[in-house]
Every structure is written in C-alpha cells, then in structure tokens.
Coordinates of N, CA and C in Angstrom, one line a residue:
M260 N 10.5 -1.8 6.5 CA 10.7 -0.9 5.4 C 9.3 -0.8 4.8
V261 N 9.0 0.4 4.3 CA 7.7 0.7 3.7 C 8.0 1.3 2.3
H262 N 7.4 0.7 1.3 CA 7.6 1.2 -0.1 C 6.3 1.8 -0.5
I263 N 6.3 2.9 -1.3 CA 5.1 3.5 -1.8 C 5.1 3.2 -3.3
V264 N 3.9 2.6 -3.7 CA 3.7 2.2 -5.1 C 2.5 3.1 -5.6
I265 N 2.7 3.8 -6.7 CA 1.6 4.6 -7.2 C 1.3 4.0 -8.6
G266 N 0.0 3.8 -8.8 CA -0.5 3.3 -10.1 C -2.0 3.4 -10.3
R267 N -2.5 2.7 -11.2 CA -4.0 2.7 -11.5 C -4.8 2.4 -10.2
P268 N -4.4 1.4 -9.4 CA -5.2 1.1 -8.2 C -5.2 2.2 -7.1
G269 N -4.4 3.2 -7.3 CA -4.2 4.3 -6.3 C -2.8 4.2 -5.7
V270 N -2.7 4.5 -4.4 CA -1.5 4.5 -3.7 C -1.4 3.2 -2.9
I271 N -0.4 2.4 -3.0 CA -0.3 1.2 -2.3 C 1.0 1.3 -1.4
L272 N 0.8 1.1 -0.1 CA 1.9 1.1 0.9 C 2.2 -0.4 1.1
L273 N 3.4 -0.7 0.7 CA 3.9 -2.1 0.8 C 4.9 -2.2 2.0
G274 N 4.5 -2.9 3.0 CA 5.3 -3.1 4.2 C 6.1 -4.4 4.1
E275 N 7.4 -4.3 4.5 CA 8.3 -5.4 4.4 C 9.0 -5.6 5.7
G276 N 8.9 -6.7 6.3 CA 9.6 -7.0 7.6 C 8.6 -7.5 8.6
Q277 N 9.0 -7.4 9.9 CA 8.1 -7.9 11.0 C 6.9 -7.1 11.1
A278 N 5.7 -7.8 11.2 CA 4.4 -7.1 11.2 C 4.3 -6.1 12.3
A279 N 4.8 -6.3 13.5 CA 4.7 -5.4 14.6 C 5.4 -4.1 14.4
R280 N 6.6 -4.2 13.7 CA 7.4 -3.0 13.5 C 6.8 -2.2 12.3
V281 N 6.4 -3.0 11.3 CA 5.9 -2.3 10.0 C 4.6 -1.6 10.2
R282 N 3.8 -2.1 11.1 CA 2.5 -1.5 11.4 C 2.6 0.0 11.8
G283 N 3.5 0.3 12.6 CA 3.8 1.7 13.0 C 4.3 2.6 11.8
L284 N 5.1 2.0 11.0 CA 5.7 2.7 9.9 C 4.6 3.0 8.8
I285 N 3.7 2.0 8.6 CA 2.6 2.2 7.7 C 1.7 3.3 8.2
G286 N 1.4 3.3 9.5 CA 0.5 4.3 10.1 C 1.1 5.7 9.8
Q287 N 2.4 5.9 10.0 CA 3.1 7.1 9.8 C 2.9 7.6 8.3
E288 N 3.1 6.7 7.4 CA 3.1 7.0 6.0 C 1.6 7.3 5.6
K289 N 0.7 6.6 6.1 CA -0.7 6.9 5.8 C -1.1 8.3 6.3
R290 N -0.7 8.7 7.5 CA -1.0 10.1 8.0 C -0.3 11.1 7.1
R291 N 1.0 10.8 6.7 CA 1.7 11.8 5.9 C 1.1 11.9 4.5
L292 N 0.7 10.8 3.9 CA 0.1 10.9 2.6 C -1.3 11.5 2.6
A293 N -2.0 11.3 3.7 CA -3.4 11.9 3.8 C -3.4 13.4 3.7
K294 N -2.3 14.0 4.2 CA -2.2 15.5 4.1 C -2.0 15.9 2.6
V295 N -1.4 15.1 1.8 CA -1.0 15.4 0.5 C -2.1 15.1 -0.5
I296 N -2.6 13.9 -0.5 CA -3.5 13.4 -1.5 C -5.0 13.6 -1.1
R297 N -5.3 13.7 0.2 CA -6.6 13.8 0.7 C -7.5 12.7 0.2
Q298 N -8.6 13.0 -0.5 CA -9.5 12.0 -1.0 C -9.4 11.8 -2.5
R299 N -8.3 12.2 -3.1 CA -8.1 12.1 -4.6 C -7.8 10.7 -5.0
A300 N -7.2 9.8 -4.2 CA -6.8 8.5 -4.6 C -7.0 7.5 -3.4
A301 N -7.2 6.3 -3.7 CA -7.4 5.3 -2.6 C -6.0 4.9 -2.1
V302 N -5.9 4.8 -0.8 CA -4.6 4.4 -0.2 C -4.9 3.0 0.4
R303 N -4.1 2.0 -0.1 CA -4.2 0.6 0.3 C -2.9 0.2 0.9
Y304 N -2.9 -0.7 1.8 CA -1.6 -1.2 2.3 C -1.6 -2.8 2.3
T305 N -0.5 -3.3 2.2 CA -0.3 -4.8 2.3 C 1.1 -5.1 2.9
Q306 N 1.1 -6.3 3.4 CA 2.3 -6.8 4.1 C 3.0 -7.9 3.2
S307 N 4.3 -7.7 3.0 CA 5.0 -8.7 2.2 C 5.9 -9.6 3.1
A308 N 5.5 -10.8 3.2 CA 6.3 -11.8 4.0 C 5.7 -13.2 3.8
T309 N 6.2 -14.1 4.6 CA 5.7 -15.5 4.4 C 4.7 -16.0 5.4
G310 N 4.2 -15.1 6.3 CA 3.3 -15.5 7.3 C 1.8 -15.5 6.8
E311 N 0.9 -15.9 7.7 CA -0.5 -15.9 7.3 C -1.1 -14.5 7.1
G312 N -1.8 -14.3 6.1 CA -2.4 -13.0 5.8 C -1.4 -12.1 5.1
E313 N -0.3 -12.6 4.7 CA 0.8 -11.8 4.1 C 1.0 -12.3 2.7
I314 N 1.5 -11.5 1.8 CA 1.8 -11.9 0.4 C 3.2 -12.3 0.3
P315 N 3.5 -13.5 -0.3 CA 4.9 -13.8 -0.6 C 5.4 -12.9 -1.7
I316 N 6.7 -12.7 -1.6 CA 7.3 -11.8 -2.6 C 7.1 -12.3 -4.0
R317 N 7.2 -13.6 -4.2 CA 7.0 -14.0 -5.6 C 5.6 -13.8 -6.2
K318 N 4.6 -13.6 -5.3 CA 3.3 -13.4 -5.8 C 2.9 -11.9 -5.7
L319 N 3.8 -11.1 -5.3 CA 3.5 -9.7 -5.1 C 3.1 -9.0 -6.4
R320 N 3.8 -9.2 -7.4 CA 3.5 -8.5 -8.7 C 2.1 -8.9 -9.2
T321 N 1.8 -10.1 -9.2 CA 0.5 -10.5 -9.7 C -0.7 -10.0 -8.8
T322 N -0.4 -9.9 -7.5 CA -1.4 -9.4 -6.6 C -1.7 -7.9 -6.8
V323 N -0.6 -7.2 -7.0 CA -0.8 -5.7 -7.3 C -1.4 -5.5 -8.6
M324 N -1.1 -6.3 -9.6 CA -1.6 -6.1 -11.0 C -3.1 -6.5 -11.0
K325 N -3.6 -7.3 -10.1 CA -5.0 -7.7 -10.1 C -5.9 -6.7 -9.4
L326 N -5.3 -5.7 -8.7 CA -6.1 -4.8 -8.0 C -7.0 -3.9 -8.9
P327 N -8.2 -3.7 -8.6 CA -9.0 -2.9 -9.5 C -8.6 -1.4 -9.6
P328 N -8.7 -0.8 -10.7 CA -8.4 0.6 -10.8 C -9.4 1.5 -10.1
T329 N -8.9 2.6 -9.6 CA -9.8 3.5 -8.9 C -10.1 4.7 -9.8
S330 N -11.3 5.1 -9.7 CA -11.7 6.3 -10.5 C -11.3 7.6 -9.9
P331 N -10.9 8.6 -10.7 CA -10.5 9.8 -10.1 C -11.6 10.5 -9.4
A332 N -11.3 11.2 -8.3 CA -12.4 11.9 -7.5 C -12.8 13.1 -8.2
R333 N -14.0 13.4 -8.2 CA -14.5 14.7 -8.8 C -14.6 15.8 -7.8
T334 N -14.1 16.9 -8.2 CA -14.1 18.1 -7.3 C -15.0 19.1 -7.7

C-alpha cells in the first residue's frame, strides 16, 4: 500500500508492506505525481516496516516531522 502525505516537506510517498512489492507501486505513484506537480514540490519516499533501512511505525510521525521544509519553486 502507498500513502501520499502532503505537507511542509513536500510530497512524501509512504510505502507499507513487502519492499519488493511496494517498490513498483511507489514508482507508479512517482510517475503519476510528476505529471501533476512537476518541479513545484519535492517528492520523497520512505518505507514503513521493521526491516533494515525502514522506519518502524511508532517512529514514523517523528521522522516525518523532522524533515526540513522545502521552499516553493519560483516560476
């Protein structure tokens, strides 16, 4: 499952589930969002699980809140 979180750090794609399956879903969402937002906001992605390089669910909120805000793109 992929959740889309929108906030001050930009657009965050949060993948939940097995890494191999989620990787394809995140790729699809990144391509879909790239058509809509172009270069206006940063698109970041993260994996929520208990494995190495993944964020445990109980630490997810603090991790997202610590992300630096992105400045709006100038056109």
